[in-house]
Coordinates of C-alpha atoms in Angstrom, one line a residue:
X159 CA 0.0 0.0 0.0
X160 CA 1.1 3.5 -0.8
X161 CA 0.2 6.7 1.0
X162 CA 0.2 9.7 -1.4
X163 CA 0.1 13.3 -0.5
X164 CA -0.6 16.1 -3.0
X165 CA 0.5 19.7 -2.3
X166 CA -1.3 23.0 -3.0
X167 CA -0.1 23.3 -6.6
X168 CA -1.6 19.8 -7.3
X169 CA -4.9 20.9 -5.8
X170 CA -5.2 24.3 -7.5
X171 CA -8.1 23.6 -10.0
X172 CA -10.2 21.0 -11.6
X173 CA -7.5 20.2 -14.2
X174 CA -5.1 19.2 -11.3
X175 CA -7.8 17.0 -9.7
X176 CA -8.0 15.1 -13.0
X177 CA -4.2 14.6 -13.0
X178 CA -4.5 13.2 -9.5
X179 CA -7.2 10.8 -10.5
X180 CA -5.1 9.5 -13.4
X181 CA -2.1 9.1 -11.1
X182 CA -4.2 7.0 -8.7
X183 CA -5.7 4.9 -11.4
X184 CA -2.2 4.1 -12.7
X185 CA -1.4 2.3 -9.5
X186 CA -4.1 0.5 -7.4
X187 CA -1.7 0.5 -4.4
X188 CA -2.3 4.2 -4.0
X189 CA -5.2 3.9 -1.6
X190 CA -4.7 6.6 1.0
X191 CA -4.7 10.2 -0.2
X192 CA -3.7 13.2 1.8
X193 CA -4.4 16.7 0.3
X194 CA -3.4 20.3 0.9
X195 CA -5.6 23.4 0.4
X196 CA -5.8 24.8 -3.1
X197 CA -2.7 26.6 -4.1
X198 CA -2.0 29.2 -6.8
X199 CA -3.2 28.7 -10.3
X200 CA -0.8 31.4 -11.5
X201 CA 1.8 33.7 -10.1
X202 CA -0.8 36.4 -9.6
X203 CA -3.2 34.1 -7.8
X204 CA -3.6 33.5 -4.1
X205 CA -3.2 30.4 -1.9
X206 CA -6.4 29.6 -0.1
X207 CA -4.5 29.3 3.2
X208 CA -3.2 32.8 2.8
X209 CA -6.7 34.1 2.2
X210 CA -8.0 32.2 5.3
X211 CA -5.4 33.8 7.5
X212 CA -6.2 37.2 5.9
X213 CA -9.9 36.6 6.8
X214 CA -9.0 36.0 10.4
X215 CA -6.9 39.2 10.5
X216 CA -9.8 41.2 9.1
X217 CA -12.2 40.0 11.8
X218 CA -9.7 40.8 14.6
X219 CA -9.6 44.4 13.5
X220 CA -13.3 44.7 12.9
X221 CA -12.9 44.8 9.1
X222 CA -15.5 43.0 6.9
X223 CA -14.0 40.0 5.2
X224 CA -16.9 39.0 3.0
X225 CA -15.0 39.8 -0.2
X226 CA -12.1 37.6 0.8
X227 CA -14.3 34.8 2.0
X228 CA -16.2 34.9 -1.3
X229 CA -12.8 34.5 -3.1
X230 CA -12.2 31.3 -1.1
X231 CA -15.6 29.7 -1.5
X232 CA -15.8 30.6 -5.2
X233 CA -12.6 28.6 -5.8
X234 CA -14.2 25.5 -4.4
X235 CA -17.5 26.1 -6.2
X236 CA -15.6 26.4 -9.4
X237 CA -13.8 23.1 -8.9
X238 CA -17.0 21.3 -8.0
X239 CA -18.8 22.7 -11.0
X240 CA -16.0 21.9 -13.4
X241 CA -15.8 18.3 -12.2
X242 CA -19.6 18.0 -12.1
X243 CA -19.6 16.9 -8.4
X244 CA -22.8 16.3 -6.5
X245 CA -21.5 17.4 -3.1
X246 CA -23.1 20.5 -1.6
X247 CA -20.7 22.5 0.6
X248 CA -23.0 25.6 0.9
X249 CA -24.3 24.8 4.4
X250 CA -20.8 24.4 5.6
X251 CA -19.7 27.7 3.9
X252 CA -22.6 29.5 5.6
X253 CA -21.8 28.0 9.0
X254 CA -18.2 29.0 8.8
X255 CA -19.1 32.5 7.7
X256 CA -21.4 32.8 10.7
X257 CA -18.6 31.8 13.1
X258 CA -16.4 34.3 11.4
X259 CA -18.9 37.1 11.8
X260 CA -19.4 36.4 15.5
X261 CA -15.7 35.8 16.1
X262 CA -16.3 32.3 17.5
X263 CA -13.8 30.6 15.2
X264 CA -10.1 30.2 16.1
X265 CA -7.3 31.0 13.8
X266 CA -6.2 27.4 13.6
X267 CA -9.8 26.1 12.8
X268 CA -10.3 28.7 10.1
X269 CA -6.9 28.0 8.5
X270 CA -7.6 24.3 8.5
X271 CA -10.7 24.7 6.4
X272 CA -8.7 24.9 3.2
X273 CA -7.5 21.4 3.5
X274 CA -10.9 20.2 4.8
X275 CA -12.8 21.5 1.8
X276 CA -10.2 20.2 -0.6
X277 CA -10.5 16.7 0.9
X278 CA -14.3 16.8 0.8
X279 CA -14.2 17.6 -2.9
X280 CA -11.5 15.1 -3.7
X281 CA -13.3 12.3 -1.8
X282 CA -16.5 13.0 -3.7
X283 CA -14.6 13.1 -7.1
X284 CA -12.8 9.8 -6.5
X285 CA -15.6 8.0 -4.7
X286 CA -13.3 7.5 -1.8
X287 CA -14.2 7.6 1.9
X288 CA -13.5 11.0 3.7
X289 CA -11.6 10.7 6.9
X290 CA -11.3 13.9 8.9
X291 CA -7.8 14.6 10.2
X292 CA -9.4 15.9 13.4
X293 CA -10.7 12.3 14.1
X294 CA -7.2 10.7 14.2
X295 CA -4.4 13.3 14.5
X296 CA -4.3 13.7 18.3
X297 CA -2.2 16.7 19.6
X298 CA -1.2 17.0 23.2
X299 CA -1.6 20.3 24.9
X300 CA 2.1 21.1 24.4
X301 CA 1.6 20.9 20.6
X302 CA 3.3 17.5 20.1
X303 CA 1.5 14.6 18.4
X304 CA 0.5 11.6 20.4
X305 CA 1.7 9.1 17.8
X306 CA 0.5 5.9 19.5
X307 CA -3.0 7.2 19.9
X308 CA -3.1 8.8 16.5
X309 CA -1.9 5.7 14.7
X310 CA -4.4 3.5 16.4
X311 CA -7.3 5.9 15.6
X312 CA -6.4 6.0 11.9
X313 CA -6.0 2.2 11.6
X314 CA -9.5 1.9 13.0
X315 CA -10.9 4.0 10.1
X316 CA -9.0 2.6 7.1
X317 CA -10.3 -0.7 6.1
X318 CA -8.6 -1.4 2.7
X319 CA -10.8 0.9 0.6
X320 CA -9.6 4.3 -0.8
X321 CA -9.7 7.2 1.7
X322 CA -9.0 10.9 1.4
X323 CA -7.6 12.8 4.4
X324 CA -7.1 16.6 4.8
X325 CA -3.6 17.5 5.8
X326 CA -2.2 20.3 8.1
X327 CA -4.3 19.9 11.2
X328 CA -5.6 17.7 14.0
X329 CA -7.4 18.0 17.3
X330 CA -6.3 18.9 20.9
X331 CA -7.6 17.0 23.9
X332 CA -10.3 19.6 24.5
X333 CA -11.7 19.2 21.0
X334 CA -10.2 22.3 19.5
X335 CA -8.6 22.2 16.1
X336 CA -4.8 22.7 16.0
X337 CA -2.7 23.1 12.9
X338 CA 0.9 22.3 12.2
X339 CA 3.2 25.1 11.0
X340 CA 2.9 26.0 7.3
X341 CA 3.6 23.1 5.0
X342 CA 2.4 20.7 7.7
X343 CA 0.3 18.6 5.3
X344 CA 3.6 16.8 4.6
X345 CA 3.6 15.7 8.2
X346 CA 0.1 14.5 8.0
X347 CA 1.0 12.3 5.1
X348 CA 4.1 11.0 6.9
X349 CA 2.0 10.2 10.0
X350 CA -0.6 8.3 7.9
X351 CA 2.2 6.3 6.2
X352 CA 3.7 5.4 9.5
X353 CA 0.4 4.5 11.1
X354 CA -0.6 2.2 8.3
X355 CA 3.0 0.7 7.8
X356 CA 2.9 1.8 4.1
X357 CA 5.4 0.4 1.7
X358 CA 6.1 3.9 0.2
X359 CA 5.1 7.4 1.1
X360 CA 4.7 9.4 -2.1
X361 CA 4.8 13.2 -1.8
X362 CA 3.5 14.8 -5.0
X363 CA 4.4 18.4 -5.8
X364 CA 5.3 20.6 -8.7
X365 CA 9.0 19.6 -9.1
X366 CA 10.4 16.2 -10.2
X367 CA 12.2 15.5 -7.0
X368 CA 14.9 17.3 -5.0
X369 CA 17.3 19.4 -7.1
X370 CA 21.1 19.2 -6.6
X371 CA 21.3 23.0 -6.3
X372 CA 19.0 26.1 -6.1
X373 CA 17.6 26.7 -9.6
X374 CA 17.7 30.4 -8.9
X375 CA 21.5 30.1 -8.8
X376 CA 22.3 27.2 -11.1
X377 CA 20.5 26.9 -14.4
X378 CA 18.5 23.7 -14.8
X379 CA 20.2 21.7 -12.0
X380 CA 19.9 18.0 -12.1
X381 CA 17.5 16.0 -9.9
X382 CA 18.9 13.9 -7.1
X383 CA 17.7 10.3 -7.9
X384 CA 18.6 8.8 -4.5
X385 CA 19.3 10.5 -1.1
X386 CA 19.5 9.0 2.4
X387 CA 17.6 10.4 5.3
X388 CA 20.9 11.6 6.8
X389 CA 21.8 13.5 3.6
X390 CA 18.3 15.0 3.4
X391 CA 18.7 16.2 7.0
X392 CA 22.0 17.8 6.2
X393 CA 20.6 19.5 3.0
X394 CA 17.6 20.8 4.8
X395 CA 19.6 22.1 7.8
X396 CA 22.1 23.8 5.5
X397 CA 19.4 25.7 3.5
X398 CA 17.7 23.5 0.9
X399 CA 14.0 24.0 0.7
X400 CA 13.0 20.3 0.5
X401 CA 10.2 19.2 2.9
X402 CA 8.7 20.3 6.2
X403 CA 11.3 19.3 8.8
X404 CA 8.8 17.2 10.8
X405 CA 8.0 15.1 7.7
X406 CA 11.1 12.9 8.0
X407 CA 10.8 11.5 11.5
X408 CA 7.5 9.4 11.3
X409 CA 8.5 7.6 8.2
X410 CA 12.2 7.2 9.1
X411 CA 11.1 5.6 12.4
X412 CA 9.3 2.9 10.4
X413 CA 12.0 2.7 7.7
X414 CA 9.4 3.7 5.0
X415 CA 10.9 5.0 1.7
X416 CA 9.8 8.5 0.8
X417 CA 9.4 9.3 -2.9
X418 CA 9.1 12.9 -4.1
X419 CA 7.2 13.1 -7.4
X420 CA 5.8 15.7 -9.9
X421 CA 2.0 15.8 -10.4
X422 CA 2.6 17.5 -13.7
X423 CA 5.2 15.0 -14.9
X424 CA 4.1 11.7 -13.3
X425 CA 6.4 9.7 -15.6
X426 CA 9.4 11.2 -13.9
X427 CA 10.8 8.9 -11.1
X428 CA 11.5 11.8 -8.8
X429 CA 13.8 11.4 -5.8
X430 CA 13.7 8.3 -3.6
X431 CA 14.6 8.9 0.1
X432 CA 15.4 6.0 2.5
X433 CA 17.8 5.0 5.2
X434 CA 20.4 3.4 3.0
X435 CA 20.9 2.2 -0.6
X436 CA 22.5 -0.9 -1.8
X437 CA 24.9 -0.6 -4.7
X438 CA 26.1 2.6 -6.4
X439 CA 23.8 4.3 -8.9
X440 CA 26.5 6.6 -10.1
X441 CA 30.1 5.7 -9.2
X442 CA 31.5 9.0 -10.6
X443 CA 29.2 11.2 -8.5
X444 CA 30.3 11.8 -4.9
X445 CA 28.4 15.0 -4.2
X446 CA 24.7 14.5 -3.6
X447 CA 23.7 18.1 -3.4
X448 CA 25.0 21.7 -2.8
X449 CA 23.2 24.2 -0.7
X450 CA 23.8 27.1 1.7
X451 CA 22.5 30.2 3.4
X452 CA 23.7 33.8 3.7
X453 CA 24.0 36.3 6.5
X454 CA 26.0 34.6 9.3
X455 CA 28.2 36.1 11.9
X456 CA 31.4 34.6 13.2
X457 CA 32.8 35.4 16.7
X458 CA 36.4 34.4 16.8
X459 CA 38.7 34.4 19.8
X460 CA 42.3 33.4 20.4
X461 CA 44.0 32.7 23.7
X462 CA 47.5 31.4 24.2
X463 CA 47.5 28.0 25.9
X464 CA 43.8 27.5 25.3
X465 CA 44.3 23.8 24.5
X466 CA 45.6 23.3 28.0
X467 CA 42.8 25.3 29.7
X468 CA 39.7 23.5 30.7
X469 CA 36.3 25.1 30.0
X470 CA 37.0 27.9 27.5
X471 CA 34.5 26.7 24.9
X472 CA 32.0 25.9 27.6
X473 CA 32.2 29.5 28.9
X474 CA 31.6 30.9 25.4
X475 CA 28.6 28.7 24.8
X476 CA 27.2 29.5 28.2
X477 CA 27.3 33.2 27.4
X478 CA 25.4 32.5 24.2
X479 CA 22.9 30.2 26.0
X480 CA 22.1 33.0 28.4
X481 CA 21.0 35.1 25.5
X482 CA 19.1 32.2 23.9
X483 CA 21.5 32.0 20.9
X484 CA 21.8 28.7 19.0
X485 CA 25.2 28.1 17.5
X486 CA 25.3 26.4 14.1
X487 CA 29.0 25.6 13.8
X488 CA 32.1 25.7 16.0
X489 CA 35.3 25.5 13.9
X490 CA 38.5 25.6 16.1
X491 CA 42.2 25.3 16.3
X492 CA 44.9 24.8 19.0
X493 CA 44.6 28.3 20.5
X494 CA 41.5 29.6 18.8
X495 CA 37.8 28.9 18.6
X496 CA 35.0 30.4 16.5
X497 CA 31.3 30.2 16.9
X498 CA 29.0 30.7 13.8
X499 CA 25.4 31.7 14.1
X500 CA 22.8 33.6 12.0
X501 CA 23.3 37.3 12.1
X502 CA 19.6 37.9 12.8
X503 CA 19.7 35.9 16.0
X504 CA 22.6 37.9 17.5
X505 CA 22.4 41.4 16.1
X506 CA 20.5 43.0 18.9
X507 CA 22.7 41.6 21.7
X508 CA 26.1 41.3 19.9
X509 CA 28.0 43.9 22.0
X510 CA 26.6 42.7 25.3
X511 CA 27.7 39.1 24.4
X512 CA 31.2 40.3 23.4
X513 CA 31.5 42.1 26.7
X514 CA 30.5 39.0 28.6
X515 CA 32.9 36.8 26.7
X516 CA 35.7 39.3 27.2
X517 CA 35.0 39.2 31.0
X518 CA 34.6 35.5 31.5
X519 CA 37.2 34.1 29.0
X520 CA 39.8 37.0 28.9
X521 CA 41.0 36.1 25.3
X522 CA 44.0 37.6 23.7
X523 CA 41.9 38.7 20.8
X524 CA 38.2 38.8 20.1
X525 CA 36.9 39.6 16.6
X526 CA 33.7 39.6 14.7
X527 CA 33.2 38.8 11.0
X528 CA 29.8 39.4 9.5
X529 CA 28.3 39.2 6.0
X530 CA 29.3 35.6 5.9
X531 CA 27.6 32.9 3.8
X532 CA 27.8 29.2 4.6
X533 CA 27.9 26.7 1.8
X534 CA 27.6 22.9 2.2
X535 CA 28.6 20.1 -0.2
X536 CA 26.6 17.0 1.0
X537 CA 27.2 13.4 0.0
X538 CA 27.5 10.1 1.7
X539 CA 30.2 9.0 -0.8
X540 CA 32.6 11.7 0.1
X541 CA 34.0 9.7 3.1
X542 CA 35.3 7.1 0.7
X543 CA 36.8 9.5 -1.8
X544 CA 40.4 10.7 -0.9
X545 CA 41.1 14.3 -1.6
X546 CA 37.6 15.6 -1.9
X547 CA 38.2 18.6 0.3
X548 CA 41.4 19.5 -1.6
X549 CA 39.5 19.3 -4.9
X550 CA 36.7 21.5 -3.6
X551 CA 39.0 24.2 -2.2
X552 CA 41.2 24.1 -5.3
X553 CA 38.2 24.8 -7.5
X554 CA 37.1 27.7 -5.3
X555 CA 40.6 29.0 -5.2
X556 CA 40.9 29.0 -9.0
X557 CA 37.7 31.0 -9.2
X558 CA 39.1 33.6 -6.8
X559 CA 36.8 32.8 -4.0
X560 CA 38.3 33.3 -0.5
X561 CA 37.3 30.7 2.1
X562 CA 36.6 32.3 5.6
X563 CA 35.7 29.2 7.6
X564 CA 35.9 25.4 7.2
X565 CA 33.9 22.8 9.2
X566 CA 33.6 19.0 8.6
X567 CA 32.1 16.4 10.9
X568 CA 33.8 13.0 11.6
X569 CA 31.2 11.1 9.5
X570 CA 32.4 13.2 6.5
X571 CA 28.8 13.4 5.3
X572 CA 29.3 17.1 4.4
X573 CA 32.0 19.7 3.9
X574 CA 30.9 23.1 5.1
X575 CA 32.8 26.3 4.4
X576 CA 32.1 30.0 4.8
X577 CA 32.6 32.7 2.1
X578 CA 31.7 36.3 1.9
X579 CA 28.0 37.0 1.1
X580 CA 29.0 38.5 -2.2
X581 CA 30.7 35.2 -3.3
X582 CA 27.7 32.9 -2.2
X583 CA 26.1 32.3 -5.6
X584 CA 29.5 32.0 -7.4
X585 CA 30.7 29.4 -4.9
X586 CA 27.6 27.2 -5.5
X587 CA 28.0 27.6 -9.3
X588 CA 31.7 26.7 -9.1
X589 CA 31.0 23.5 -7.1
X590 CA 28.1 22.5 -9.4
X591 CA 30.0 23.1 -12.6
X592 CA 33.2 21.4 -11.3
X593 CA 31.7 18.3 -9.7
X594 CA 28.2 17.7 -11.1
X595 CA 27.8 19.2 -14.5

């Protein structure tokens, strides 16, 4: 059995619904369908979820949201009309508008209705059973999901026939609707796959898998055919916009492969993600993907004899912890250590932090470097390829790109380096052209 999730672009209009039907008919194992709210039909269009949040904001400031609400309901009426569906959502539209008018609807409940109405229409179109996410995704009051209870609840409602589930939300113990963060329909799909011990979790979107580099930087980057969960985690953490972070954990716990596919190009195999792969699909490729982020700050300190002094790094990290600053990387040497963190997180308290480090550590020098970009080359095969770091740094040196920081973990799953913000795009293009293209 396969659990399949379709994103907002796949649910945008009746034409996309027809593509979904064809995808499901092509494989009878695709029995459990999770859907998002309707996304944009064009660049000038609006996502339904954005409009729902806008409606809520209107009501909080006493502004009439009837026009925005009509835009939302008309999208679903149009889809139902174009598909000649028999379902009548008008009573539910009216009930929701009444709750909006008297301010008795919560923001989470209102935002969840995009997925809810999408799933109602899709279930009617396919002739599948509708299973409300509120009936099985059980949140605790602290916002975490009670997986054991949720899994059992879904198994009790899925009996081998096709079902459609709205993504993005569940229910708190007091019966109130709670949503995940934006993009959370991916999590709903992963939870459903884990609950039902699916053979594969297919995540259908508008791209044919995960790209090896940002298409805004590299022209027509290749798709990654296979990636491990560890590599995906590194790519996501280092800046790649792949999946909602919470998507990985439910399916990884059950060792369920995750396949990212393209609704508009269903013939493409997409990217397969799983714990490990046997064999070597491309023996000449040792970099899986290249990604990164801009605007980091490095605090660097030196102190003679640091290697023989216990607790220097702990003191630095304790100062940052007091200010609720999370550190991304900690490159170091014999008598020096640096901490790297997003500039945004430290900007307001930088000078206070420097003063506290100066007082508690008494370094010989304490310097700040900003306007730094972090670039990561990720690949599980790099550990078995001698000289990879040298090749990467040689390519960057030949391109005139100065490396400001280097960091690599012992598992050698990635090589991370810092460059000036102005060199960020060039660094990614140099790596892609040198080792992928």
